[in-house]
Short mmCIF file of C-alpha atoms in Angstrom, two decimals:
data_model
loop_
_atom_site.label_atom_id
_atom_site.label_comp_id
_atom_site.label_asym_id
_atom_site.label_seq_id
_atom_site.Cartn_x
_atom_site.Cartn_y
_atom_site.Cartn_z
CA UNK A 678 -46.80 0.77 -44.82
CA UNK A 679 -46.70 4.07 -43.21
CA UNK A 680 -48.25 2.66 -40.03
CA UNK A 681 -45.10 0.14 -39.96
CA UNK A 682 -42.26 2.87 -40.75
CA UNK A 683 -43.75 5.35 -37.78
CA UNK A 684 -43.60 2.09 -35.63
CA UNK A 685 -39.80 1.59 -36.55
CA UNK A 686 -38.93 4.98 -36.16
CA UNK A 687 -40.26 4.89 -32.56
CA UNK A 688 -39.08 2.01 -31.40
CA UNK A 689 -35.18 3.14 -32.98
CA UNK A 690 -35.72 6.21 -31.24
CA UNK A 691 -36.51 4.68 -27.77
CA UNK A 692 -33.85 2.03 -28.22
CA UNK A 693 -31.58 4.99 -28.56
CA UNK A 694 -33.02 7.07 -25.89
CA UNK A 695 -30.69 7.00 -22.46
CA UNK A 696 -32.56 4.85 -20.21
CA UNK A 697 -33.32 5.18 -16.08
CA UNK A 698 -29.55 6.53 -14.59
CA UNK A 699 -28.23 7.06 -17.70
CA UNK A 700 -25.97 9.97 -19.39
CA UNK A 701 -25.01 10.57 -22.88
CA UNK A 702 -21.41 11.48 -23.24
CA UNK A 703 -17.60 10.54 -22.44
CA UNK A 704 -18.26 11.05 -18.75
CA UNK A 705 -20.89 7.62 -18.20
CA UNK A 706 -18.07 5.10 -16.64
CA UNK A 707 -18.22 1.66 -18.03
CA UNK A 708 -18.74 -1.75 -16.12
CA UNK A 709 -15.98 -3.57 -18.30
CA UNK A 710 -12.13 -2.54 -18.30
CA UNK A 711 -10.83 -0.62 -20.82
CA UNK A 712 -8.89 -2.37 -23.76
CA UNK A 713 -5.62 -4.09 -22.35
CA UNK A 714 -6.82 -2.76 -19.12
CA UNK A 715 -6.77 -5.41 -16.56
CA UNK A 716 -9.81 -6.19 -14.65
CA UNK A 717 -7.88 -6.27 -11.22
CA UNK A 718 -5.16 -3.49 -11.34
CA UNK A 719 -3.85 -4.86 -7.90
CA UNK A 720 -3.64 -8.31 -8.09
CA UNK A 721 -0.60 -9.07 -10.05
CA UNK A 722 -0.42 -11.97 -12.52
CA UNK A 723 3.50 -12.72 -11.78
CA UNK A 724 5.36 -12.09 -9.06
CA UNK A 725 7.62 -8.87 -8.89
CA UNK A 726 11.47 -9.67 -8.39
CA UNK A 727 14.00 -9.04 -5.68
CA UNK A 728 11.40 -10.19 -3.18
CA UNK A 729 13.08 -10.14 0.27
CA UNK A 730 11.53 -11.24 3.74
CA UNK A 731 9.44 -9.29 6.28
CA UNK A 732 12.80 -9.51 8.59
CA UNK A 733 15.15 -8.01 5.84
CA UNK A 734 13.14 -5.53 4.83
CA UNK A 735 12.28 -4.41 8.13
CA UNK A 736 16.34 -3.90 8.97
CA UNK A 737 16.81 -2.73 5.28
CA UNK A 738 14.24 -0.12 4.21
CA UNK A 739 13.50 3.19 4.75
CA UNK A 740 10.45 5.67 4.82
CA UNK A 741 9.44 6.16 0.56
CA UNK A 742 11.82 2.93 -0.06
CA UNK A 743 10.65 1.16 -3.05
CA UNK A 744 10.11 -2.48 -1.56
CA UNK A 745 9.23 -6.14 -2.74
CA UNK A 746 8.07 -8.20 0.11
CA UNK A 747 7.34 -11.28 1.03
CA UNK A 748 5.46 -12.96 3.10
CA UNK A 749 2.39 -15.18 4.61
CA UNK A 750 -0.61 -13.80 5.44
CA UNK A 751 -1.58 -13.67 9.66
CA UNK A 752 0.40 -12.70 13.02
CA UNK A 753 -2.77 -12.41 14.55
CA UNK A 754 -6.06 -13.70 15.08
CA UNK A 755 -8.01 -11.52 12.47
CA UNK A 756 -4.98 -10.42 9.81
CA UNK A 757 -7.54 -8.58 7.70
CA UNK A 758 -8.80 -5.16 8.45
CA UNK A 759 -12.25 -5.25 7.32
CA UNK A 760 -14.10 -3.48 4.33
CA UNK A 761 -10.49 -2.45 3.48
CA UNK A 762 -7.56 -3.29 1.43
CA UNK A 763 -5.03 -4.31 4.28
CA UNK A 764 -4.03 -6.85 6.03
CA UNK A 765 -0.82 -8.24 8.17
CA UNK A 766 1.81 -10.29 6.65
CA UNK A 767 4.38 -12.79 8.73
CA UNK A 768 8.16 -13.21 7.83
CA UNK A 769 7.92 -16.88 5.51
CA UNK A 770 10.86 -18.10 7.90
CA UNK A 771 8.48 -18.22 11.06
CA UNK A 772 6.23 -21.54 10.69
CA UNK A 773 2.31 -21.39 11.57
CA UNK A 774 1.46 -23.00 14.50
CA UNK A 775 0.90 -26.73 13.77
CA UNK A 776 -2.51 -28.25 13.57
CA UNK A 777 -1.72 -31.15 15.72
CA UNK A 778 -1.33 -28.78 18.88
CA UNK A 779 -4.93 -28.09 18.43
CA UNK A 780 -4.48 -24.29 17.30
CA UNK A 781 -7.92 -22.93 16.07
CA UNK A 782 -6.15 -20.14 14.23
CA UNK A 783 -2.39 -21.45 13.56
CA UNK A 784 -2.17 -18.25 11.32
CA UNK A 785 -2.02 -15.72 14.64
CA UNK A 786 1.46 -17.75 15.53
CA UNK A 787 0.21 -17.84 19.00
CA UNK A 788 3.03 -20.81 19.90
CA UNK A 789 5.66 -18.07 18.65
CA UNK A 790 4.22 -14.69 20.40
CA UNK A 791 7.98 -13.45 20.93
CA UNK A 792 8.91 -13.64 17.67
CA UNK A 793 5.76 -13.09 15.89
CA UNK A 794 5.84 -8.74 16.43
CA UNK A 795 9.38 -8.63 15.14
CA UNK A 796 8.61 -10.49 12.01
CA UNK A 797 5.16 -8.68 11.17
CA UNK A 798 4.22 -6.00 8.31
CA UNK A 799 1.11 -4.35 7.47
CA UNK A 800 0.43 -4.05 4.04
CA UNK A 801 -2.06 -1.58 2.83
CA UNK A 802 -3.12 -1.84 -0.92
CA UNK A 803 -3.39 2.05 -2.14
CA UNK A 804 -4.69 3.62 -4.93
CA UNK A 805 -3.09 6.33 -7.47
CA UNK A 806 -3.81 9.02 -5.17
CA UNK A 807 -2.17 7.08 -2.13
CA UNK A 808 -5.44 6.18 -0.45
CA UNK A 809 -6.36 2.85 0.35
CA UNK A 810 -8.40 0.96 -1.23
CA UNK A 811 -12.06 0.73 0.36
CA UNK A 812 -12.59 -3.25 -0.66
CA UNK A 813 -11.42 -5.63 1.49
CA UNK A 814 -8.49 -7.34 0.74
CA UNK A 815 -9.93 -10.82 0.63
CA UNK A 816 -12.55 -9.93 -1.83
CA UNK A 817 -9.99 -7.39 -3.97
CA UNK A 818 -7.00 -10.03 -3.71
CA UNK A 819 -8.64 -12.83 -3.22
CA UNK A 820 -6.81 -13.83 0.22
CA UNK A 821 -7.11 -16.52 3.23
CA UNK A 822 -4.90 -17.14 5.98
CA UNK A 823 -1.74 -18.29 5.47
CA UNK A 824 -2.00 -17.21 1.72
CA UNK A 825 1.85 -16.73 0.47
CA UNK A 826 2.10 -13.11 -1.12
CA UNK A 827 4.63 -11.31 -2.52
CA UNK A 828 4.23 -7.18 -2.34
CA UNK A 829 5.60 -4.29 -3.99
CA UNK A 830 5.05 -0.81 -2.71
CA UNK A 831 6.68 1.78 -1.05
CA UNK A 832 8.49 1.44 2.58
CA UNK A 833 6.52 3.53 5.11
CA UNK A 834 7.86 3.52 8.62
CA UNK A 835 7.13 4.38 12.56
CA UNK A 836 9.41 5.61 15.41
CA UNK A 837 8.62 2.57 16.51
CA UNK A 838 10.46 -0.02 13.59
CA UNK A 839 6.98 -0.79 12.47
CA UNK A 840 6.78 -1.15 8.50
CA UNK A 841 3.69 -0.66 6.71
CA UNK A 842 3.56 -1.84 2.81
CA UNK A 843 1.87 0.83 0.64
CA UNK A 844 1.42 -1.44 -2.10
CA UNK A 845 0.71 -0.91 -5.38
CA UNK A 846 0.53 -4.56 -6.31
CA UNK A 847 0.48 -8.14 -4.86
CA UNK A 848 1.21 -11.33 -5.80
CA UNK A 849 -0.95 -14.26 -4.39
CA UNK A 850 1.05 -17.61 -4.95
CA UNK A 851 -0.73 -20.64 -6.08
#
């Protein structure tokens, strides 16, 4: 009998005991989300409202705007920048290039070059502290080519016209 309890006692205690990498305490970080936390912070479940074009924001908003875009993803022939949370997004009134022209990648709008520039954002999915996020985008969002998306972030702007997205969400549209 007291052979059996010292066996429990150990084997409670090493059950107990913090294992390889380990720490006691509030400061060990947890695998799973917090309660009502969602697993994907970034990757909204519905899309955000007063969406407007690539074109109208471009013409509308200025640096620190609050902006919801939308858009498709390309206007080149790699959109994504990888092992990072950004990626290029083309006005939805300018149409891919179609298949039947033989286009390998119909989301760079190759057969539109002129107008492809003017209608372009970058969108660059940022963290709390305004840093992006170091996952790429089609891993984190879950994004192809030509994936429909609708952004919200703030406006951030070059001499140039150029916007950049500094989202803080995105939509990906079924």
């Amino acid at each position: 009998m007291l052979k059996q309890c010292v066996l429990m006692a150990v084997s409670v205690a090493l059950l107990s005991a913090p294992g390889c990498g380990r720490t006691e305490g509030p400061e060990q970080a947890s695998s799973m989300p917090a309660a009502g936390a969602s697993a994907n912070p970034y990757r909204l479940t519905e899309a955000p409202a007063g969406a407007v074009g690539v074109v109208e924001a471009k013409e509308s908003s200025q640096n620190d705007d609050e902006v919801v875009v939308t858009g498709r993803v390309g206007g080149e022939s790699k959109p994504f920048v990888d092992g990072m949370a950004a990626f290029l997004i083309v006005d939805p009134s300018l149409s891919p290039c179609p298949p039947d022209e033989g286009c390998p990648t119909p989301w760079d709008y190759c057969c539109n070059p002129d107008e492809t520039a003017a209608r372009r954002a970058m969108v660059k999915v940022v963290d709390e502290r305004g840093k992006v996020v170091a996952t790429d985008a089609r891993q984190l969002l879950g994004l192809d080519e030509l994936a429909s998306v609708v952004v919200r972030g703030r406006a951030q702007r070059d001499e140039a016209g150029n916007l950049t997205v500094l989202a803080s969400g995105v939509y990906v549209e079924p």
